[in-house]
Amino acid sequence: MQHQNIDKFFKVSAILFGQVFVDFFGLNYNVIRLYRNELNTFKGSDLFTDLVFETREGILLNFEFQDKKLKKEHLKKYMDYKVHLQCQSGKPVVTVIICTYHIKSDVYIYDETETSLLKPIIHYLTENYDEVKYLTIKNKINNELKLSLREIQFLVLLPFMTSKKFRLNKIRDVCNLIEKIKDKKLFDDEKYYLPLISAIHQYVSDETEQKNLIKVLTMNMPADEIYEKVMNSGIYEQGLEQGLE
């Protein structure tokens, strides 16, 4: 269940934020739409990558979300996905591994002679933590200044920019800020808070606190209903276009 919650958090975040999500990781690609993530293997069995974007550059961006320490067998699996996806699509594939596990891996399986396109991009989310940015956003909220989509994304991803033992407190902090944002009407579109529901389910063990935090995000609408509504409303494409504006 742990992997499913974290997996859902990042998939929904990527879908909702679209281009802004890609930009956050310093990737110089312009996304068009989601791409089919089902892989037909040579053995006839089906595999699924976590998430694939098609880009204007003709590259497929394959995101994999890793919540355990990255090991050689994980890298091999992701590179197998890459080969299958390239053969199936006829397009070059860039594999991006987003690691939420805070301890860096020391495994290397690639020769220095290989081109960068063959190597995965490994990104540790803890490297994105920026205390100055966090305090700047809090100051804007206290001064009732409107927030940008990029600032909202930073808040949503913030719990995963810390090690596991600090995530519960960060979730509480972020939900408290979101409550203020909503009360002061500092950001117009509440659907972007949706990924945090999965983070709450993952790290908040007390059921009463779970319900109270989710209510901050969704008001009185059931979380499952919100999730289904967003996933079936065409927000896939809207999230991508939002980042291009």
XYZ file of N, CA and C in Angstrom:
735
model
N 0.828 -1.212 0.000
C 0.000 0.000 0.000
C 0.859 1.259 0.000
N 2.042 1.156 0.665
C 2.925 2.315 0.725
C 3.303 2.789 -0.670
N 3.747 1.852 -1.511
C 4.168 2.238 -2.849
C 3.000 2.808 -3.642
N 1.797 2.237 -3.477
C 0.635 2.705 -4.232
C 0.292 4.142 -3.891
N 0.345 4.501 -2.603
C 0.041 5.871 -2.203
C 1.046 6.860 -2.783
N 2.332 6.529 -2.660
C 3.376 7.423 -3.157
C 3.334 7.493 -4.677
N 3.108 6.349 -5.304
C 2.985 6.287 -6.756
C 1.847 7.178 -7.233
N 0.702 7.064 -6.575
C -0.464 7.871 -6.960
C -0.187 9.357 -6.749
N 0.497 9.690 -5.648
C 0.837 11.085 -5.375
C 1.583 11.701 -6.553
N 2.617 11.015 -7.028
C 3.443 11.586 -8.089
C 2.767 11.527 -9.456
N 2.018 10.481 -9.718
C 1.316 10.409 -11.004
C 0.289 11.524 -11.126
N -0.507 11.725 -10.074
C -1.518 12.783 -10.107
C -0.850 14.153 -10.157
N 0.258 14.324 -9.427
C 0.996 15.597 -9.482
C 1.475 15.888 -10.898
N 2.072 14.882 -11.538
C 2.588 15.065 -12.898
C 1.470 15.391 -13.869
N 0.345 14.701 -13.743
C -0.787 14.920 -14.646
C -1.372 16.313 -14.451
N -1.560 16.725 -13.208
C -2.175 18.020 -12.928
C -1.269 19.186 -13.316
N 0.009 19.106 -12.951
C 0.904 20.241 -13.172
C 1.542 20.242 -14.561
N 1.587 19.082 -15.221
C 2.045 19.023 -16.602
C 3.416 19.615 -16.846
N 3.479 20.635 -17.700
C 4.752 21.251 -18.059
C 5.481 21.806 -16.840
N 4.736 22.344 -15.897
C 5.343 22.894 -14.684
C 6.051 21.793 -13.892
N 5.494 20.592 -13.903
C 6.120 19.444 -13.241
C 7.442 19.104 -13.919
N 7.448 19.079 -15.242
C 8.663 18.776 -16.008
C 9.721 19.855 -15.773
N 9.306 21.119 -15.795
C 10.234 22.226 -15.567
C 10.870 22.157 -14.178
N 10.108 21.700 -13.211
C 10.578 21.641 -11.824
C 11.860 20.828 -11.694
N 12.003 19.818 -12.556
C 13.174 18.948 -12.496
C 14.257 19.352 -13.500
N 14.130 20.553 -14.061
C 15.168 21.079 -14.933
C 15.273 20.382 -16.271
N 14.167 19.816 -16.740
C 14.172 19.080 -18.005
C 13.763 20.009 -19.141
N 14.603 20.098 -20.152
C 14.382 21.050 -21.241
C 13.552 20.424 -22.361
N 12.340 20.016 -22.015
C 11.429 19.414 -22.991
C 10.050 20.042 -22.840
N 9.354 20.162 -23.970
C 8.006 20.723 -23.981
C 6.992 19.606 -24.175
N 6.176 19.369 -23.151
C 5.251 18.243 -23.206
C 4.016 18.571 -24.039
N 3.537 17.557 -24.745
C 2.318 17.685 -25.541
C 1.156 17.002 -24.837
N 1.374 15.745 -24.464
C 0.292 14.948 -23.874
C 0.885 13.732 -23.167
N 0.026 13.048 -22.431
C 0.421 11.756 -21.876
C 0.539 10.744 -22.992
N 1.436 9.792 -22.821
C 1.647 8.735 -23.808
C 1.339 7.398 -23.144
N 0.899 6.453 -23.946
C 0.551 5.131 -23.424
C 1.725 4.532 -22.641
N 1.454 4.058 -21.422
C 2.536 3.528 -20.578
C 2.528 2.005 -20.478
N 1.678 1.350 -21.272
C 1.665 -0.109 -21.287
C 2.703 -0.614 -22.277
N 3.520 -1.566 -21.854
C 4.586 -2.102 -22.697
C 4.278 -3.543 -23.071
N 4.336 -3.828 -24.363
C 4.189 -5.205 -24.825
C 5.579 -5.823 -24.919
N 5.865 -6.804 -24.094
C 7.206 -7.379 -24.042
C 7.379 -8.465 -25.088
N 8.642 -8.836 -25.300
C 8.955 -9.880 -26.274
C 8.409 -11.237 -25.829
N 8.173 -11.395 -24.519
C 7.656 -12.658 -23.988
C 6.131 -12.707 -23.991
N 5.505 -11.630 -24.431
C 4.053 -11.612 -24.515
C 3.349 -11.096 -23.279
N 4.085 -10.826 -22.202
C 3.477 -10.286 -20.987
C 3.483 -8.764 -21.036
N 2.594 -8.140 -20.277
C 2.488 -6.689 -20.272
C 3.180 -6.092 -19.049
N 3.889 -4.993 -19.268
C 4.498 -4.222 -18.198
C 3.956 -2.804 -18.272
N 4.056 -2.078 -17.166
C 3.593 -0.700 -17.150
C 4.671 0.193 -16.542
N 5.058 1.216 -17.282
C 5.927 2.231 -16.704
C 5.065 3.110 -15.799
N 5.699 3.947 -14.985
C 4.899 4.801 -14.105
C 4.151 5.873 -14.886
N 4.863 6.616 -15.746
C 4.208 7.700 -16.476
C 5.078 8.114 -17.655
N 4.456 8.380 -18.795
C 5.194 8.773 -19.998
C 4.549 10.017 -20.603
N 5.371 11.006 -20.918
C 4.933 12.194 -21.642
C 5.512 12.165 -23.055
N 4.705 12.548 -24.027
C 5.205 12.812 -25.376
C 5.599 14.278 -25.443
N 6.717 14.594 -26.112
C 7.202 15.974 -26.160
C 7.268 16.497 -27.590
N 7.313 17.819 -27.700
C 7.406 18.467 -29.014
C 8.746 18.174 -29.686
N 9.729 17.794 -28.902
C 11.061 17.488 -29.434
C 11.144 16.087 -30.023
N 10.052 15.334 -29.978
C 10.048 13.979 -30.522
C 10.576 12.933 -29.558
N 10.841 13.348 -28.331
C 11.352 12.461 -27.280
C 10.189 12.019 -26.390
N 10.227 10.794 -25.900
C 9.303 10.365 -24.857
C 10.005 10.494 -23.505
N 9.352 11.164 -22.572
C 9.877 11.299 -21.214
C 9.219 10.240 -20.343
N 9.995 9.280 -19.885
C 9.470 8.210 -19.036
C 9.850 8.472 -17.578
N 8.869 8.821 -16.765
C 9.099 9.053 -15.343
C 8.890 7.765 -14.558
N 9.841 7.470 -13.675
C 9.706 6.370 -12.729
C 9.906 6.941 -11.324
N 9.026 6.575 -10.405
C 9.056 7.133 -9.055
C 9.534 6.064 -8.070
N 10.676 6.331 -7.458
C 11.391 5.340 -6.649
C 11.354 5.738 -5.177
N 10.677 4.939 -4.339
C 10.571 5.271 -2.921
C 11.427 4.372 -2.029
N 12.327 3.617 -2.643
C 13.307 2.818 -1.910
C 14.700 3.207 -2.394
N 15.720 2.799 -1.638
C 17.082 3.090 -2.081
C 17.319 2.445 -3.441
N 17.822 3.238 -4.369
C 18.007 2.792 -5.743
C 19.117 1.747 -5.820
N 18.790 0.582 -6.376
C 19.760 -0.500 -6.509
C 19.926 -0.884 -7.972
N 20.931 -1.708 -8.213
C 21.247 -2.119 -9.578
C 20.060 -2.788 -10.259
N 19.311 -3.609 -9.521
C 18.174 -4.296 -10.138
C 17.054 -3.330 -10.529
N 16.926 -2.218 -9.775
C 15.935 -1.205 -10.141
C 16.330 -0.531 -11.453
N 17.601 -0.165 -11.549
C 18.086 0.484 -12.767
C 17.941 -0.435 -13.972
N 18.247 -1.702 -13.790
C 18.105 -2.661 -14.886
C 16.648 -2.742 -15.340
N 15.717 -2.779 -14.380
C 14.298 -2.842 -14.718
C 13.874 -1.609 -15.511
N 14.298 -0.426 -15.070
C 13.912 0.804 -15.760
C 14.526 0.886 -17.154
N 15.730 0.367 -17.306
C 16.338 0.361 -18.628
C 15.678 -0.676 -19.543
N 15.184 -1.755 -18.977
C 14.385 -2.705 -19.768
C 13.115 -2.027 -20.268
N 12.481 -1.247 -19.390
C 11.291 -0.490 -19.799
C 11.631 0.433 -20.965
N 12.788 1.076 -20.858
C 13.214 2.019 -21.894
C 13.349 1.328 -23.248
N 13.988 0.167 -23.269
C 14.172 -0.584 -24.516
C 12.826 -0.964 -25.114
N 11.925 -1.487 -24.291
C 10.600 -1.879 -24.777
C 9.831 -0.675 -25.314
N 9.915 0.448 -24.605
C 9.183 1.646 -25.021
C 9.730 2.201 -26.328
N 11.053 2.180 -26.493
C 11.655 2.657 -27.746
C 11.269 1.762 -28.920
N 11.316 0.460 -28.711
C 10.950 -0.476 -29.782
C 9.480 -0.338 -30.153
N 8.650 -0.149 -29.158
C 7.207 -0.073 -29.370
C 6.791 1.231 -30.033
N 7.444 2.336 -29.660
C 7.039 3.660 -30.136
C 7.815 4.136 -31.358
N 9.043 3.623 -31.535
C 9.903 4.122 -32.595
C 10.479 5.490 -32.282
N 10.380 5.919 -31.013
C 10.875 7.229 -30.596
C 11.990 7.058 -29.560
N 12.943 7.996 -29.523
C 13.939 7.961 -28.447
C 13.277 8.234 -27.102
N 13.782 7.606 -26.061
C 13.192 7.707 -24.726
C 14.227 8.224 -23.733
N 13.837 9.212 -22.943
C 14.654 9.682 -21.825
C 13.991 9.199 -20.541
N 14.723 8.419 -19.756
C 14.205 7.888 -18.497
C 14.599 8.811 -17.349
N 13.598 9.245 -16.579
C 13.828 10.130 -15.439
C 13.368 9.405 -14.178
N 14.300 9.133 -13.281
C 13.982 8.435 -12.033
C 13.931 9.461 -10.906
N 12.741 9.648 -10.338
C 12.563 10.581 -9.233
C 12.630 9.792 -7.931
N 13.658 10.059 -7.139
C 13.877 9.315 -5.894
C 13.375 10.120 -4.693
N 12.472 9.518 -3.927
C 12.028 10.149 -2.688
C 12.797 9.610 -1.488
N 13.504 8.502 -1.688
C 14.366 7.978 -0.620
C 15.570 8.904 -0.516
N 15.842 9.412 0.693
C 16.771 10.531 0.830
C 18.245 10.153 0.784
N 18.573 8.861 0.912
C 19.980 8.443 0.866
C 20.348 8.074 -0.567
N 21.370 8.705 -1.089
C 21.745 8.483 -2.482
C 22.335 7.096 -2.695
N 22.081 6.570 -3.881
C 22.619 5.268 -4.257
C 24.050 5.435 -4.753
N 24.839 4.381 -4.599
C 26.218 4.420 -5.100
C 26.428 3.400 -6.215
N 25.320 2.972 -6.852
C 25.457 1.979 -7.918
C 25.656 2.664 -9.265
N 26.527 2.079 -10.072
C 26.789 2.578 -11.415
C 26.821 1.388 -12.363
N 26.052 1.442 -13.414
C 26.030 0.299 -14.334
C 26.319 0.718 -15.774
N 26.740 1.977 -15.959
C 26.941 2.459 -17.322
C 28.399 2.820 -17.576
N 28.853 2.555 -18.793
C 30.208 2.916 -19.180
C 30.265 4.400 -19.525
N 31.416 5.014 -19.303
C 31.562 6.437 -19.602
C 31.470 6.720 -21.090
N 31.648 5.696 -21.918
C 31.599 5.900 -23.363
C 30.173 6.030 -23.882
N 29.183 5.653 -23.070
C 27.806 5.720 -23.536
C 27.313 7.163 -23.563
N 26.422 7.452 -24.485
C 25.891 8.810 -24.603
C 24.909 9.088 -23.478
N 24.678 10.364 -23.213
C 23.792 10.750 -22.115
C 22.362 10.297 -22.356
N 21.969 10.147 -23.619
C 20.606 9.726 -23.917
C 20.355 8.296 -23.448
N 21.433 7.499 -23.344
C 21.285 6.118 -22.899
C 21.219 6.006 -21.380
N 21.715 7.009 -20.690
C 21.751 6.960 -19.231
C 20.468 7.551 -18.643
N 19.997 7.015 -17.535
C 18.822 7.615 -16.892
C 19.207 8.907 -16.182
N 18.256 9.810 -16.064
C 18.435 10.994 -15.233
C 17.912 10.629 -13.850
N 18.779 10.665 -12.852
C 18.393 10.296 -11.493
C 18.302 11.565 -10.654
N 17.111 11.845 -10.135
C 16.887 13.098 -9.415
C 16.400 12.796 -7.997
N 17.118 13.319 -7.019
C 16.721 13.158 -5.616
C 15.922 14.384 -5.185
N 14.682 14.142 -4.768
C 13.775 15.251 -4.494
C 14.243 16.111 -3.324
N 15.027 15.533 -2.416
C 15.535 16.317 -1.288
C 16.410 17.482 -1.756
N 16.972 17.373 -2.962
C 17.814 18.444 -3.497
C 16.997 19.683 -3.855
N 15.676 19.537 -3.945
C 14.817 20.662 -4.299
C 14.348 21.455 -3.080
N 14.665 20.946 -1.886
C 14.205 21.686 -0.704
C 14.926 23.029 -0.626
N 14.144 24.080 -0.453
C 14.683 25.441 -0.440
C 13.983 26.197 0.690
N 14.673 26.353 1.797
C 14.070 27.001 2.968
C 13.698 28.449 2.677
N 14.537 29.142 1.901
C 14.248 30.536 1.555
C 12.959 30.619 0.736
N 12.809 29.726 -0.225
C 11.595 29.713 -1.041
C 10.370 29.407 -0.184
N 10.503 28.463 0.707
C 9.401 28.099 1.599
C 8.980 29.291 2.459
N 9.946 29.981 3.042
C 9.641 31.136 3.888
C 9.073 32.290 3.068
N 9.536 32.427 1.820
C 9.007 33.468 0.932
C 7.528 33.229 0.639
N 7.177 31.975 0.368
C 5.775 31.634 0.106
C 4.928 31.879 1.354
N 5.430 31.489 2.522
C 4.699 31.727 3.771
C 4.485 33.221 3.995
N 5.500 34.009 3.677
C 5.392 35.456 3.834
C 4.347 36.035 2.885
N 4.298 35.535 1.650
C 3.283 35.994 0.696
C 1.882 35.669 1.212
N 1.725 34.485 1.775
C 0.417 34.088 2.314
C 0.020 35.005 3.466
N 0.950 35.278 4.356
C 0.662 36.153 5.503
C 0.312 37.565 5.061
N 0.868 37.976 3.912
C 0.596 39.316 3.386
C -0.519 39.318 2.343
N -1.194 38.172 2.219
C -2.361 38.023 1.338
C -2.039 38.363 -0.119
N -0.897 37.848 -0.590
C -0.496 38.028 -1.981
C -0.799 36.759 -2.764
N -1.252 36.914 -3.998
C -1.604 35.774 -4.845
C -0.388 34.882 -5.095
N -0.641 33.578 -5.191
C 0.426 32.623 -5.453
C 0.354 32.115 -6.885
N 1.512 31.760 -7.437
C 1.583 31.215 -8.792
C 1.408 29.700 -8.755
N 1.184 29.114 -9.925
C 1.064 27.662 -10.025
C 2.363 26.986 -9.586
N 3.498 27.571 -9.927
C 4.788 26.993 -9.535
C 4.958 26.995 -8.012
N 4.478 28.034 -7.358
C 4.568 28.091 -5.897
C 3.651 27.058 -5.246
N 2.472 26.861 -5.830
C 1.561 25.830 -5.324
C 2.186 24.451 -5.502
N 2.813 24.212 -6.655
C 3.460 22.924 -6.877
C 4.568 22.687 -5.845
N 5.343 23.722 -5.548
C 6.404 23.594 -4.545
C 5.825 23.146 -3.203
N 4.710 23.747 -2.799
C 4.076 23.369 -1.533
C 3.571 21.932 -1.567
N 2.963 21.545 -2.677
C 2.404 20.198 -2.794
C 3.506 19.139 -2.713
N 4.641 19.395 -3.365
C 5.744 18.428 -3.367
C 6.602 18.489 -2.105
N 6.425 19.531 -1.323
C 7.298 19.799 -0.176
C 7.460 18.623 0.798
N 6.404 17.896 1.160
C 6.601 16.789 2.114
C 7.616 15.751 1.649
N 7.756 15.586 0.330
C 8.683 14.582 -0.196
C 10.081 15.148 -0.436
N 10.290 16.408 -0.073
C 11.624 16.996 -0.147
C 12.385 16.789 1.161
N 11.762 16.091 2.104
C 12.395 15.811 3.386
C 12.489 14.298 3.581
N 13.266 13.871 4.562
C 13.341 12.442 4.869
C 12.018 11.993 5.485
N 11.790 10.689 5.522
C 10.494 10.141 5.933
C 10.067 10.593 7.331
N 11.017 10.727 8.245
C 10.645 11.045 9.625
C 10.083 12.458 9.784
N 10.303 13.330 8.784
C 9.794 14.698 8.861
C 8.542 14.917 8.005
N 8.118 13.915 7.261
C 7.039 14.124 6.286
C 5.683 14.404 6.923
N 5.391 13.759 8.033
C 4.111 14.001 8.696
C 3.981 15.464 9.097
N 5.030 16.020 9.696
C 4.989 17.429 10.102
C 4.883 18.357 8.906
N 5.560 18.001 7.805
C 5.482 18.837 6.608
C 4.081 18.798 6.005
N 3.453 17.642 6.031
C 2.078 17.536 5.530
C 1.160 18.437 6.349
N 1.312 18.409 7.659
C 0.504 19.276 8.525
C 0.757 20.746 8.217
N 2.043 21.110 8.055
C 2.392 22.504 7.752
C 1.771 22.953 6.437
N 1.896 22.103 5.410
C 1.387 22.460 4.085
C -0.134 22.576 4.105
N -0.811 21.659 4.767
C -2.278 21.726 4.843
C -2.728 22.977 5.590
N -1.978 23.361 6.605
C -2.285 24.598 7.326
C -2.147 25.810 6.408
N -1.106 25.811 5.579
C -0.916 26.912 4.629
C -2.009 26.916 3.568
N -2.379 25.736 3.094
C -3.430 25.649 2.077
C -4.760 26.159 2.628
N -5.027 25.875 3.888
C -6.253 26.389 4.510
C -6.269 27.913 4.479
N -5.122 28.531 4.752
C -5.018 29.994 4.699
C -5.153 30.498 3.267
N -4.538 29.779 2.326
C -4.626 30.163 0.909
C -6.078 30.166 0.451
N -6.825 29.157 0.856
C -8.232 29.056 0.466
C -9.074 30.132 1.142
N -8.832 30.361 2.418
C -9.595 31.375 3.151
C -9.381 32.766 2.569
N -8.139 33.048 2.161
C -7.804 34.380 1.649
C -7.933 34.477 0.133
N -8.319 33.332 -0.499
C -8.509 33.286 -1.961
C -7.245 33.732 -2.706
N -6.123 33.112 -2.354
C -4.838 33.482 -2.947
C -4.465 32.624 -4.147
N -5.267 31.586 -4.416
C -5.071 30.746 -5.602
C -6.430 30.195 -5.989
N -6.716 30.194 -7.303
C -8.090 29.980 -7.750
C -8.509 28.532 -7.955
N -7.578 27.629 -8.195
C -7.970 26.286 -8.621
C -7.574 25.233 -7.587
N -8.570 24.727 -6.865
C -8.303 23.835 -5.741
C -7.921 22.411 -6.146
N -8.105 22.054 -7.391
C -7.796 20.673 -7.790
C -6.303 20.361 -7.669
N -5.454 21.395 -7.674
C -4.010 21.158 -7.597
C -3.554 20.668 -6.220
N -4.426 20.744 -5.239
C -4.086 20.217 -3.915
C -4.331 18.709 -3.823
N -4.998 18.154 -4.814
C -5.457 16.767 -4.778
C -4.372 15.733 -4.463
N -3.152 15.832 -5.013
C -2.145 14.795 -4.731
C -1.877 14.591 -3.245
N -2.062 15.644 -2.456
C -1.764 15.547 -1.029
C -2.662 14.545 -0.305
N -3.801 14.213 -0.896
C -4.672 13.205 -0.279
C -3.918 11.888 -0.130
N -3.168 11.514 -1.162
C -2.392 10.267 -1.102
C -1.287 10.351 -0.052
N -0.665 11.524 0.069
C 0.375 11.705 1.091
C -0.221 11.594 2.492
N -1.421 12.136 2.668
C -2.101 12.045 3.965
C -2.405 10.587 4.304
N -2.931 9.849 3.328
C -3.225 8.430 3.557
C -1.958 7.652 3.916
N -0.837 8.085 3.369
C 0.419 7.372 3.598
C 1.011 7.629 4.983
N 0.989 8.892 5.407
C 1.778 9.255 6.586
C 0.966 9.663 7.820
N -0.326 9.885 7.676
C -1.157 10.261 8.826
C -1.921 9.026 9.294
N -1.542 8.482 10.429
C -2.134 7.223 10.894
C -3.445 7.421 11.649
N -3.608 8.554 12.295
C -4.830 8.817 13.052
C -5.986 9.139 12.097
N -7.062 8.368 12.170
C -8.166 8.514 11.216
C -8.861 9.862 11.327
N -9.016 10.365 12.533
C -9.669 11.668 12.716
C -8.836 12.778 12.091
N -7.526 12.721 12.316
C -6.648 13.728 11.711
C -6.650 13.598 10.195
N -6.651 12.370 9.698
C -6.750 12.148 8.251
C -7.952 12.878 7.673
N -9.114 12.645 8.266
C -10.358 13.243 7.765
C -10.307 14.763 7.823
N -9.757 15.299 8.908
C -9.691 16.754 9.055
C -8.767 17.388 8.025
N -7.624 16.746 7.766
C -6.685 17.292 6.782
C -7.248 17.188 5.370
N -7.872 16.061 5.060
C -8.469 15.895 3.729
C -9.600 16.895 3.525
N -10.341 17.178 4.591
C -11.429 18.159 4.497
C -10.886 19.545 4.150
N -9.692 19.861 4.657
C -9.053 21.138 4.301
C -8.853 21.223 2.791
N -8.488 20.096 2.189
C -8.199 20.072 0.752
C -9.458 20.008 -0.098
N -10.462 19.287 0.373
C -11.625 18.977 -0.481
C -12.937 19.537 0.027
N -12.922 20.244 1.147
C -14.138 20.695 1.820
C -14.968 19.477 2.207
N -16.223 19.408 1.805
C -17.080 18.308 2.249
C -17.253 17.214 1.210
N -16.645 17.373 0.046
C -16.784 16.346 -0.978
C -15.878 15.164 -0.643
N -16.373 13.924 -0.744
C -15.541 12.753 -0.451
C -14.294 12.722 -1.329
N -13.183 12.341 -0.749
C -11.906 12.350 -1.472
C -11.943 11.469 -2.712
N -12.555 10.288 -2.604
C -12.621 9.385 -3.755
C -13.407 10.006 -4.901
N -14.463 10.723 -4.546
C -15.279 11.386 -5.574
C -14.484 12.480 -6.272
N -13.712 13.234 -5.499
C -12.851 14.277 -6.070
C -11.841 13.654 -7.023
N -11.211 12.587 -6.582
C -10.182 11.927 -7.388
C -10.758 11.454 -8.716
N -11.892 10.762 -8.664
C -12.514 10.253 -9.882
C -12.935 11.398 -10.796
N -13.437 12.455 -10.201
C -13.884 13.609 -10.988
C -12.724 14.224 -11.760
N -11.596 14.388 -11.089
C -10.425 14.983 -11.739
C -9.872 14.066 -12.818
N -9.744 12.779 -12.510
C -9.133 11.842 -13.442
C -9.989 11.615 -14.684
N -11.280 11.934 -14.603
C -12.177 11.704 -15.740
C -12.645 12.993 -16.405
N -12.029 14.114 -16.070
C -12.543 15.396 -16.554
C -11.725 16.002 -17.683
N -10.754 15.239 -18.212
C -9.904 15.793 -19.259
C -8.776 16.630 -18.701
N -8.540 16.550 -17.395
C -7.509 17.372 -16.771
C -6.114 16.951 -17.198
N -5.985 15.749 -17.756
C -4.689 15.308 -18.272
C -4.124 16.373 -19.208
N -4.917 16.706 -20.237
C -4.466 17.669 -21.233
C -4.437 19.078 -20.656
N -5.419 19.421 -19.803
C -5.465 20.763 -19.235
C -4.226 21.046 -18.394
N -3.786 20.041 -17.653
C -2.597 20.214 -16.824
C -1.374 20.510 -17.661
N -1.277 19.868 -18.826
C -0.142 20.112 -19.706
C -0.216 21.514 -20.284
N -1.393 21.902 -20.734
C -1.542 23.212 -21.350
C -1.313 24.323 -20.330
N -1.705 24.097 -19.076
C -1.527 25.096 -18.035
C -0.070 25.524 -17.935
N 0.827 24.575 -18.062
C 2.247 24.875 -17.947
C 2.810 25.597 -19.152
N 2.097 25.543 -20.283
C 2.593 26.178 -21.500
C 2.163 27.632 -21.608
N 1.217 28.046 -20.768
C 0.692 29.408 -20.870
C 1.687 30.432 -20.337
